[in-house]
mmCIF file of C-alpha atoms and ligand atoms in Angstrom:
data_model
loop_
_atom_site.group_PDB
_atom_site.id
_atom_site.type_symbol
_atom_site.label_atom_id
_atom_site.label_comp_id
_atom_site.label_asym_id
_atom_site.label_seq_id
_atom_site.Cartn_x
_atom_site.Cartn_y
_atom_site.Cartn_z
ATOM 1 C CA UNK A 1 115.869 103.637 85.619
ATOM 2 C CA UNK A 2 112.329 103.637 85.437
ATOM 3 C CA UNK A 3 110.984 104.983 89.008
ATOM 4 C CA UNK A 4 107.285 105.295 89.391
ATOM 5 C CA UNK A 5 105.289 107.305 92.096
ATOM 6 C CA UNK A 6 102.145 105.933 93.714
ATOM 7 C CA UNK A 7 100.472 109.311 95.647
ATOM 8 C CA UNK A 8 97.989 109.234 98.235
ATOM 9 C CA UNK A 9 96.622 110.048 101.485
ATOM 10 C CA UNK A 10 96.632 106.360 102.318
ATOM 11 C CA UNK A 11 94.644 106.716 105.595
ATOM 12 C CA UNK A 12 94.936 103.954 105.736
ATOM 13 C CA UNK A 13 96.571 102.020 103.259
ATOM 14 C CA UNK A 14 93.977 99.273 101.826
ATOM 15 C CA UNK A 15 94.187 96.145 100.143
ATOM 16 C CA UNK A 16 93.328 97.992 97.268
ATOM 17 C CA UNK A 17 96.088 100.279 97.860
ATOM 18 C CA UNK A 18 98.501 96.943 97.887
ATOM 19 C CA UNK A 19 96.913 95.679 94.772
ATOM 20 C CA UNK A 20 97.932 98.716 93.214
ATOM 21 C CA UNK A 21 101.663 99.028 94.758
ATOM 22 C CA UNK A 22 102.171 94.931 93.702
ATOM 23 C CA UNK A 23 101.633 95.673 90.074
ATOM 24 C CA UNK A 24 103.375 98.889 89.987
ATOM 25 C CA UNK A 25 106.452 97.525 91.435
ATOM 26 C CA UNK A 26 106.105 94.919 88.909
ATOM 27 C CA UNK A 27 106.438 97.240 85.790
ATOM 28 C CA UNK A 28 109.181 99.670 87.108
ATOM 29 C CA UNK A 29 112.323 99.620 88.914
ATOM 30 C CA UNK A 30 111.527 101.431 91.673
ATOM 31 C CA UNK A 31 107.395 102.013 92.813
ATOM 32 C CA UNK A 32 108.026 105.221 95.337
ATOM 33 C CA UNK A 33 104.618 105.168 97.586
ATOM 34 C CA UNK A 34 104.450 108.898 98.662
ATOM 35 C CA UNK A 35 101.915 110.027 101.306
ATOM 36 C CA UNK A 36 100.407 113.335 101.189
ATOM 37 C CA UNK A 37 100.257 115.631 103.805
ATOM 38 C CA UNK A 38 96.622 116.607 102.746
ATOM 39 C CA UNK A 39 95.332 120.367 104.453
ATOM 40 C CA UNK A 40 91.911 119.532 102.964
ATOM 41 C CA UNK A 41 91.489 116.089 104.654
ATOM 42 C CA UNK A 42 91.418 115.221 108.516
ATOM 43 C CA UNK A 43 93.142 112.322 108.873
ATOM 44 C CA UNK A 44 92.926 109.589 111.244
ATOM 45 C CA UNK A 45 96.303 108.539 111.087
ATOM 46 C CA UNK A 46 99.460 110.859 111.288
ATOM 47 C CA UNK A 47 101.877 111.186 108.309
ATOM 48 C CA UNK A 48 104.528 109.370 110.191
ATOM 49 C CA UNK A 49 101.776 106.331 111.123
ATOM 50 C CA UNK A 50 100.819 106.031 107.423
ATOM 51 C CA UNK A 51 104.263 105.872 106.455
ATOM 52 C CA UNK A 52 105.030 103.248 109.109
ATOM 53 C CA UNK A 53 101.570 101.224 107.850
ATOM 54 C CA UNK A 54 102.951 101.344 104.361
ATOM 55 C CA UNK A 55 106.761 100.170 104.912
ATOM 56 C CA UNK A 56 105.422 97.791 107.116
ATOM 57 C CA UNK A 57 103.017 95.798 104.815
ATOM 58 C CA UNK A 58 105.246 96.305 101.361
ATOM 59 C CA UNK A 59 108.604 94.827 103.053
ATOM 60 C CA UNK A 60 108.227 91.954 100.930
ATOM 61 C CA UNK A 61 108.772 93.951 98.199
ATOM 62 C CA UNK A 62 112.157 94.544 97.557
ATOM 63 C CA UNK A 63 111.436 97.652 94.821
ATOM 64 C CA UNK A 64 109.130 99.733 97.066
ATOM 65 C CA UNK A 65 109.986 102.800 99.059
ATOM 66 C CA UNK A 66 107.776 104.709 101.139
ATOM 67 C CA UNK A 67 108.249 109.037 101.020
ATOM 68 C CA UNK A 68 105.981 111.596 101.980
ATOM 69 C CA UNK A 69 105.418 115.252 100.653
ATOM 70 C CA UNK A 70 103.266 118.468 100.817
ATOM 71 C CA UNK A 71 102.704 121.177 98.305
ATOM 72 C CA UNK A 72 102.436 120.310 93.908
ATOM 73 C CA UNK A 73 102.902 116.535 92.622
ATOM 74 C CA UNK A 74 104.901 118.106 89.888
ATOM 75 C CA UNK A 75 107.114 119.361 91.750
ATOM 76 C CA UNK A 76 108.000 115.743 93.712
ATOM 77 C CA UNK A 77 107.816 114.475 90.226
ATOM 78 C CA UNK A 78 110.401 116.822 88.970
ATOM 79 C CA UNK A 79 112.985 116.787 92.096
ATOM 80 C CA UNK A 80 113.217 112.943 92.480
ATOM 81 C CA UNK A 81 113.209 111.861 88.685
ATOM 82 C CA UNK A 82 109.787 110.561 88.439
ATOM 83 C CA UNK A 83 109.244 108.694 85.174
ATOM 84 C CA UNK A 84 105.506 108.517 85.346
ATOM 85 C CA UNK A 85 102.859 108.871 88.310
ATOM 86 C CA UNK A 86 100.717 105.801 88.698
ATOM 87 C CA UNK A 87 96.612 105.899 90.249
ATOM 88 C CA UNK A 88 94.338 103.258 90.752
ATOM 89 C CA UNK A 89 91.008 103.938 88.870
ATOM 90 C CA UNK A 90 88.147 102.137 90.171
ATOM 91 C CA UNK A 91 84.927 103.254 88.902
ATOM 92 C CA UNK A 92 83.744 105.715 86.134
ATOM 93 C CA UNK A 93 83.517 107.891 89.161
ATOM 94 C CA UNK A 94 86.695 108.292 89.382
ATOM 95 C CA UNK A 95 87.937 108.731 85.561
ATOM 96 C CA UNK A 96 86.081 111.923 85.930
ATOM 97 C CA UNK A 97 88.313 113.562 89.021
ATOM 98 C CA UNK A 98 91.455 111.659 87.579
ATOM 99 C CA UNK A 99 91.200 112.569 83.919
ATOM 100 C CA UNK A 100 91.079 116.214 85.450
ATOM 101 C CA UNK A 101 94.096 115.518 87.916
ATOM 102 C CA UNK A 102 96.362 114.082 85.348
ATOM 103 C CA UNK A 103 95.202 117.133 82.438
ATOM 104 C CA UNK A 104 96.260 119.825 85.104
ATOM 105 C CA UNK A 105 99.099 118.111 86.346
ATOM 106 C CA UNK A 106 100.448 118.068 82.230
ATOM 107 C CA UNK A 107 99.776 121.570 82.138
ATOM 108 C CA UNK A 108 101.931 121.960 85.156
ATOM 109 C CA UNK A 109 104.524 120.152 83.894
ATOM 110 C CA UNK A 110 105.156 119.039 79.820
ATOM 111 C CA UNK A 111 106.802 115.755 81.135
ATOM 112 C CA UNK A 112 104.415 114.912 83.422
ATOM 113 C CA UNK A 113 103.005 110.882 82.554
ATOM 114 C CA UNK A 114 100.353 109.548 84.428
ATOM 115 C CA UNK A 115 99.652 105.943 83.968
ATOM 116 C CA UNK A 116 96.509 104.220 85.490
ATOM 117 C CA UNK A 117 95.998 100.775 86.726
ATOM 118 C CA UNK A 118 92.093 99.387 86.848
ATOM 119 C CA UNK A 119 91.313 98.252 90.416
ATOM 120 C CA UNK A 120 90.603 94.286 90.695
ATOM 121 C CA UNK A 121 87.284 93.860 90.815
ATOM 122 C CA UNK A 122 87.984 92.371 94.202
ATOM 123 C CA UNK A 123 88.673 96.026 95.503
ATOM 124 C CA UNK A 124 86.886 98.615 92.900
ATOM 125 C CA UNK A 125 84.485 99.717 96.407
ATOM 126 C CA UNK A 126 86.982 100.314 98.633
ATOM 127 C CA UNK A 127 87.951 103.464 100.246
ATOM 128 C CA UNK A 128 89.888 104.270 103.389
ATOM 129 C CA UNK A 129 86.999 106.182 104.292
ATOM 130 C CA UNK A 130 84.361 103.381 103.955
ATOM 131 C CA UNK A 131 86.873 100.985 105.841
ATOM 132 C CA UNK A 132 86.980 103.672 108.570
ATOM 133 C CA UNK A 133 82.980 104.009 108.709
ATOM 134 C CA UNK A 134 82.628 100.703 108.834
ATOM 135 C CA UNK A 135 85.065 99.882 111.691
ATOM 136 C CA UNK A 136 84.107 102.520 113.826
ATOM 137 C CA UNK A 137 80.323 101.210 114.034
ATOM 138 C CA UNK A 138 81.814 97.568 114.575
ATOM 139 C CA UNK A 139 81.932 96.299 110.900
ATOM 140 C CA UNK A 140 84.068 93.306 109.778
ATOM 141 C CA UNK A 141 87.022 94.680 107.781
ATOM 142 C CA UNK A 142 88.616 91.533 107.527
ATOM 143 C CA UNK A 143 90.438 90.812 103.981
ATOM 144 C CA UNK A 144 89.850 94.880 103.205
ATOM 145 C CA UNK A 145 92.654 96.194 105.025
ATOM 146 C CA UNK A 146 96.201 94.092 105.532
ATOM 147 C CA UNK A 147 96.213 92.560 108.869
ATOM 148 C CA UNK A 148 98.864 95.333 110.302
ATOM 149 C CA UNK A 149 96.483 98.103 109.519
ATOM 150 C CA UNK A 150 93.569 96.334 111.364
ATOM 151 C CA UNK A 151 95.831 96.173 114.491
ATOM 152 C CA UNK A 152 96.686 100.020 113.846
ATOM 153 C CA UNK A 153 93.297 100.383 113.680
ATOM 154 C CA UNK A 154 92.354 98.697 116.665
ATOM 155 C CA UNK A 155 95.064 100.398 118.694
ATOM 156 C CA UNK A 156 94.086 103.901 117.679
ATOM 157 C CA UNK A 157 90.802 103.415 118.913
ATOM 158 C CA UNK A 158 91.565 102.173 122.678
ATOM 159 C CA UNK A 159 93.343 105.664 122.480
HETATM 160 N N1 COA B 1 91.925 101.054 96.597
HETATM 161 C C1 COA B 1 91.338 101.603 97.655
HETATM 162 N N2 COA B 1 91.023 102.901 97.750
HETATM 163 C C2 COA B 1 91.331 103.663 96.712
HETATM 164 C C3 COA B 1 91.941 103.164 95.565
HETATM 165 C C4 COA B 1 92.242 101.793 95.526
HETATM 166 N N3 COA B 1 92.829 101.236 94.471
HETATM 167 N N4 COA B 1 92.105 104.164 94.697
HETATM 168 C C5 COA B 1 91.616 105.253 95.290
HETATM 169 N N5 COA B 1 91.141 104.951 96.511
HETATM 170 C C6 COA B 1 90.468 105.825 97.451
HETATM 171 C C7 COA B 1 91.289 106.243 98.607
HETATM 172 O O1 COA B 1 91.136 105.319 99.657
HETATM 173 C C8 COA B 1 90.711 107.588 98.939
HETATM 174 O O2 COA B 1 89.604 107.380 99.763
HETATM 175 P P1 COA B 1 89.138 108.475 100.834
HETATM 176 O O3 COA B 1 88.781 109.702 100.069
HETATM 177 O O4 COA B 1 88.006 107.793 101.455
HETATM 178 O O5 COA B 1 90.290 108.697 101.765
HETATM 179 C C9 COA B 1 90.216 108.125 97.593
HETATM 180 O O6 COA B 1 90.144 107.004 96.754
HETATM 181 C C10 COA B 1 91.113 109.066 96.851
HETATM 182 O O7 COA B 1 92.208 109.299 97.566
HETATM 183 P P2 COA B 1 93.732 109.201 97.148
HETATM 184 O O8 COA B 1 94.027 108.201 96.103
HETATM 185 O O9 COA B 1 94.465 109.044 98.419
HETATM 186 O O10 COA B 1 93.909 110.524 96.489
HETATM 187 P P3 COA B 1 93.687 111.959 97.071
HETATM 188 O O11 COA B 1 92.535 112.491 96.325
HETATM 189 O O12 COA B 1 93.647 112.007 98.541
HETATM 190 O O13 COA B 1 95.037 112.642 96.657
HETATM 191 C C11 COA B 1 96.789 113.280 95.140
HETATM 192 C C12 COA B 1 95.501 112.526 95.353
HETATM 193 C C13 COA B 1 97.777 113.054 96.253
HETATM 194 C C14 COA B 1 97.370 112.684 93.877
HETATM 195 C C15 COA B 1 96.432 114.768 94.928
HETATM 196 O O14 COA B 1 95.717 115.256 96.026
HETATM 197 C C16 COA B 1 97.657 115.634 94.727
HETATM 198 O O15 COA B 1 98.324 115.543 93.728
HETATM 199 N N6 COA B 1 97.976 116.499 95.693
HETATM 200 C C17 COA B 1 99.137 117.395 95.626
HETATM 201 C C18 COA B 1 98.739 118.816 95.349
HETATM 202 C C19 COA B 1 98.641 119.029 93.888
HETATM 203 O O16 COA B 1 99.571 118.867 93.143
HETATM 204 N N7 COA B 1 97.446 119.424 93.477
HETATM 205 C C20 COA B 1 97.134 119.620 92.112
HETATM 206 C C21 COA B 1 96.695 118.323 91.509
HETATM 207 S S1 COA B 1 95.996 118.599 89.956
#
């Protein structure tokens, strides 16, 4: 069985994000979408809400399961039978910090296979952070973010 891990901090999960989940689940058997429990990011969104965000907008696709994890990617990768780990690469910008990523992660790890999907063009200037910036000085971020996320969004901010 050919089971695939999509890792992240997802905060939040963007269309881009989806784009990248869609296809993976479309070339494995299982597309695991695990969310990090980052110590060098502040998120805006708990663990458990990203999670949530996630299951919520891939329940349409039957393949997809949502996990979450701290500490070394190779490690997940080794305890839960990872095949390969998949990223999204969306710029030149960021074939610099994943080329580095997926080189240390092999020296980790001999079995470790990272595979990488190019961004639609649609979604290669995304970033949860942008999509955060822009909604918190009143920016449309219609279409950029599912619709769920947006009404995360909206509720998190009343608080
Ligand atoms: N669409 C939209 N946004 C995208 C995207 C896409 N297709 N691809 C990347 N991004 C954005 C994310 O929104 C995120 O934006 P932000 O910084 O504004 O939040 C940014 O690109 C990169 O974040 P992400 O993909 O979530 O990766 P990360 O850098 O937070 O974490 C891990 C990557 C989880 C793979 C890495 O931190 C890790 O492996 N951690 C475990 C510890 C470890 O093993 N370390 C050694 C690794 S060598």
């Amino acid at each position: 069985m050919k089971k695939v891990l999509y890792p992240g901090t997802f905060d939040p999960i963007t269309n881009g994000h989806l784009d990248v989940i869609e296809r993976a689940s479309r070339v494995s058997d299982v597309a695991v979408v695990g969310v990090i429990l980052n110590p060098s990011k502040k998120p805006l969104f708990t663990v458990e809400e990203r999670v949530e965000m996630i299951k919520k907008v891939t329940r349409k696709i039957n393949n997809v399961e949502v996990d979450c994890f701290s500490g070394l990617l190779v490690d997940y990768v080794k305890n839960n039978n990872i095949t390969a780990v998949v990223r999204g690469l969306r710029a030149s910008m960021d074939f610099e910090y994943e080329i580095q990523m997926a080189q240390m992660n092999a020296r980790l790890y001999d079995k470790m296979e990272t595979l990488f999907l190019m961004t639609r063009s649609d979604y290669s200037f995304i970033s949860s952070s942008m999509v955060k910036e822009v909604f918190h000085f009143g920016g449309n971020i219609e279409g950029l973010v599912p619709n769920e996320v947006l009404e995360y969004m909206k509720e998190k901010t009343k608080k």
